[in-house]
Structure formats: C-alpha cells, structure tokens
XYZ file of C-alpha atoms in Angstrom:
191
model
C -23.394 -31.884 -21.117
C -26.161 -30.123 -19.235
C -25.768 -26.359 -18.952
C -27.248 -23.920 -16.462
C -28.092 -21.195 -18.935
C -31.484 -19.582 -19.166
C -34.671 -20.002 -17.221
C -35.135 -23.264 -15.336
C -38.559 -23.633 -13.746
C -39.757 -25.988 -11.016
C -43.108 -27.338 -12.194
C -46.064 -28.098 -9.988
C -47.598 -31.527 -10.351
C -51.179 -30.816 -11.432
C -53.806 -32.929 -9.700
C -57.431 -33.770 -10.393
C -60.029 -33.205 -7.653
C -59.753 -36.894 -6.683
C -55.970 -36.654 -6.176
C -54.931 -38.334 -9.432
C -52.241 -36.684 -11.525
C -53.666 -34.620 -14.387
C -51.482 -35.824 -17.247
C -53.163 -33.564 -19.795
C -52.522 -30.484 -17.651
C -48.907 -31.559 -17.106
C -48.423 -31.849 -20.876
C -49.975 -28.407 -21.340
C -47.603 -26.926 -18.729
C -44.589 -28.486 -20.434
C -45.730 -27.209 -23.842
C -46.331 -23.728 -22.437
C -42.792 -23.583 -21.038
C -41.297 -24.830 -24.293
C -43.299 -22.264 -26.288
C -42.248 -19.522 -23.829
C -38.530 -20.242 -24.224
C -37.914 -21.864 -20.848
C -34.601 -23.763 -21.086
C -35.298 -26.420 -18.470
C -37.902 -27.744 -16.080
C -37.631 -29.496 -12.751
C -40.148 -32.316 -12.571
C -41.123 -33.827 -9.194
C -39.038 -31.437 -7.136
C -40.377 -30.164 -3.838
C -42.680 -27.774 -5.730
C -43.882 -30.796 -7.712
C -45.155 -32.869 -4.781
C -42.086 -35.119 -4.484
C -42.864 -35.877 -0.842
C -46.517 -36.713 -1.492
C -46.626 -38.761 -4.701
C -45.877 -42.460 -4.382
C -42.788 -44.003 -5.970
C -44.705 -45.330 -8.981
C -46.237 -41.900 -9.669
C -42.827 -40.294 -9.152
C -41.243 -42.475 -11.833
C -44.235 -41.995 -14.164
C -43.946 -38.211 -13.841
C -40.288 -38.314 -14.874
C -40.906 -40.734 -17.747
C -43.967 -38.939 -19.089
C -42.366 -35.492 -18.868
C -39.395 -36.751 -20.850
C -41.568 -38.566 -23.404
C -43.853 -35.583 -23.913
C -41.048 -33.033 -24.158
C -39.290 -35.211 -26.744
C -35.940 -33.452 -26.335
C -37.408 -29.950 -26.722
C -36.427 -28.885 -23.182
C -33.945 -29.989 -20.517
C -35.508 -32.148 -17.792
C -34.125 -32.094 -14.260
C -35.743 -34.862 -12.235
C -36.304 -34.522 -8.516
C -34.898 -37.774 -7.150
C -34.166 -36.984 -3.518
C -35.728 -39.026 -0.731
C -35.191 -39.660 2.950
C -33.987 -43.164 2.101
C -30.738 -43.676 0.172
C -32.210 -46.797 -1.433
C -35.236 -44.857 -2.728
C -33.129 -41.884 -3.867
C -30.848 -44.290 -5.744
C -33.832 -46.001 -7.404
C -35.360 -42.661 -8.424
C -32.020 -41.403 -9.787
C -31.550 -44.628 -11.776
C -35.101 -44.228 -13.103
C -34.400 -40.622 -14.110
C -31.252 -41.661 -15.971
C -33.116 -44.466 -17.742
C -35.936 -42.071 -18.728
C -33.422 -39.645 -20.256
C -33.318 -36.823 -17.699
C -30.528 -34.258 -18.093
C -29.797 -34.114 -14.364
C -31.093 -35.126 -10.945
C -32.082 -32.804 -8.113
C -31.473 -34.481 -4.756
C -32.882 -32.826 -1.657
C -31.057 -33.709 1.557
C -32.677 -36.699 3.282
C -35.473 -35.266 5.375
C -36.803 -36.213 8.793
C -34.012 -38.681 9.674
C -31.432 -35.927 10.365
C -28.331 -37.725 9.032
C -24.847 -36.732 10.147
C -22.515 -34.956 7.720
C -20.693 -38.279 7.253
C -24.050 -39.884 6.494
C -24.804 -37.195 3.901
C -21.387 -37.708 2.323
C -21.989 -41.465 2.065
C -25.538 -40.942 0.749
C -24.429 -38.687 -2.114
C -21.274 -40.722 -2.828
C -23.236 -43.925 -3.251
C -25.715 -42.345 -5.671
C -22.947 -40.663 -7.700
C -20.926 -43.874 -7.879
C -23.933 -45.901 -9.047
C -25.558 -43.480 -11.518
C -23.726 -41.467 -14.173
C -26.027 -38.442 -14.140
C -25.343 -34.804 -13.244
C -26.476 -34.077 -9.697
C -27.787 -30.924 -8.100
C -27.797 -31.133 -4.328
C -30.713 -29.293 -2.776
C -30.197 -27.974 0.741
C -33.278 -26.535 2.410
C -32.805 -27.095 6.156
C -35.958 -25.201 7.122
C -37.977 -27.991 5.495
C -35.772 -31.050 5.923
C -34.274 -30.520 9.409
C -30.967 -31.400 7.738
C -28.259 -28.897 6.793
C -25.576 -29.751 4.243
C -22.611 -27.905 5.743
C -19.900 -26.108 3.723
C -17.245 -28.673 4.758
C -19.347 -31.515 3.368
C -19.989 -29.616 0.130
C -16.241 -29.050 -0.133
C -15.528 -32.761 0.320
C -18.149 -33.712 -2.268
C -16.721 -31.251 -4.782
C -13.187 -32.656 -4.328
C -14.547 -36.051 -5.246
C -16.290 -34.589 -8.315
C -19.587 -35.917 -7.035
C -21.835 -32.967 -7.617
C -22.491 -30.600 -10.456
C -24.044 -27.758 -8.500
C -25.796 -26.873 -5.301
C -29.282 -25.476 -5.146
C -29.734 -23.853 -1.808
C -32.410 -21.752 -0.229
C -30.796 -19.228 2.066
C -32.751 -17.963 5.014
C -29.565 -16.006 5.775
C -27.704 -14.696 2.682
C -24.620 -14.267 4.924
C -24.029 -18.012 4.536
C -22.880 -17.338 0.970
C -19.563 -16.260 2.471
C -19.136 -19.663 4.134
C -19.372 -21.435 0.799
C -17.235 -19.223 -1.447
C -13.830 -20.674 -0.545
C -15.005 -24.223 0.012
C -15.240 -25.387 -3.582
C -14.536 -24.307 -7.133
C -17.581 -24.750 -9.321
C -20.644 -22.955 -10.552
C -23.238 -22.517 -7.867
C -26.954 -22.299 -8.406
C -28.593 -20.334 -5.613
C -32.264 -19.783 -5.084
C -32.883 -16.988 -2.647
C -36.481 -16.913 -1.563
C -37.771 -13.419 -0.990
C -40.994 -13.097 0.935
C -42.952 -9.915 0.331
C-alpha cells in the first residue's frame, strides 16, 4: 500500500524549444530525485503541464516515468481533467502503467455542483482500484470541494487523502471533524 512518508515532489514536464517533451531531461530529473532520496514524484500534475499536454502525451509521461523509474520511487500520476470520461481514462492508464496513486484535481472550468463532484469521484473510484488523492485548488479551477462533500467521500472509502492549497489556513478547522483519515495539505507561502 502506498504511504505518505518522506518527500514527495511535483515534477515539471521539461519541454524542448519546439514544445516537444524532453524525455532525456525527464529521465535525468527522475534519476536526480531517486539519487537525492525523494520518496515519490507526481508526474503530470498541475506543475507538470497537465492542462496543456494532450491526452497521448499525458499517458506517455505516466508510462515513461514508471518505466524509467523501474520501481525505484513511488509514482503519483496526475489524472484529473474537466471531463469525467477523460479523468477515468487517465486514471485507468495510470493503473495500467503501474502508478502508486492518482492525483485528481477538481474538474476545472465547468464548475460542477457538489453532487456532480461526488458522482465524478465515485465513478472513478468504482471503476479503478487505485489510491486517489483529491486535489482542491479553487483559485485555479473555479471549483471548490466543500468539507461536506469530502466527508461523504470519506464515508464511502473513496479517497485516500486530500491535497489542498489553502488561501485561508482557517479552512483547516472546517475539515477537521468532517472525516477521519490522514490529510495531505500543501500550504503555499508567497514571499
């Protein structure tokens, strides 16, 4: 079972000047993190151009990262999308490639309801047996996964953890009583 212990780093997707993915540079980044003792990497998350690479490149990034790492590091695959069908396909692809977990950003742009979010994550969890991290970053997606929805998802044992950027750390208090599980928080500090 995947464990959240140690440093887990969101990788950039290195690009050539013409916009193609630099596979050699990606391999070098993965090797550097392995050699440095990083415990896990997030491939094709929001830091890794998930919204700008096409679906074929997205799947290739997951597959190649897993093949190159050869079990030497945990791979969390960014599989979120604004379409449930695409997010499901990417999560299935991540599972098939051998990823340790999936990171699913809330569907962006479409502004789904909380019921819609519940159905989105339920469908993916029911179809793919892979640990899921839900990624809530409303400042970028225009979609906020509310504490009540997180609570409902946790009751159904749908999610492993929640990665959340907090513009307001006071929201931590809203989540504490809503579910019993480990929580992975990323608090962005601008200096």
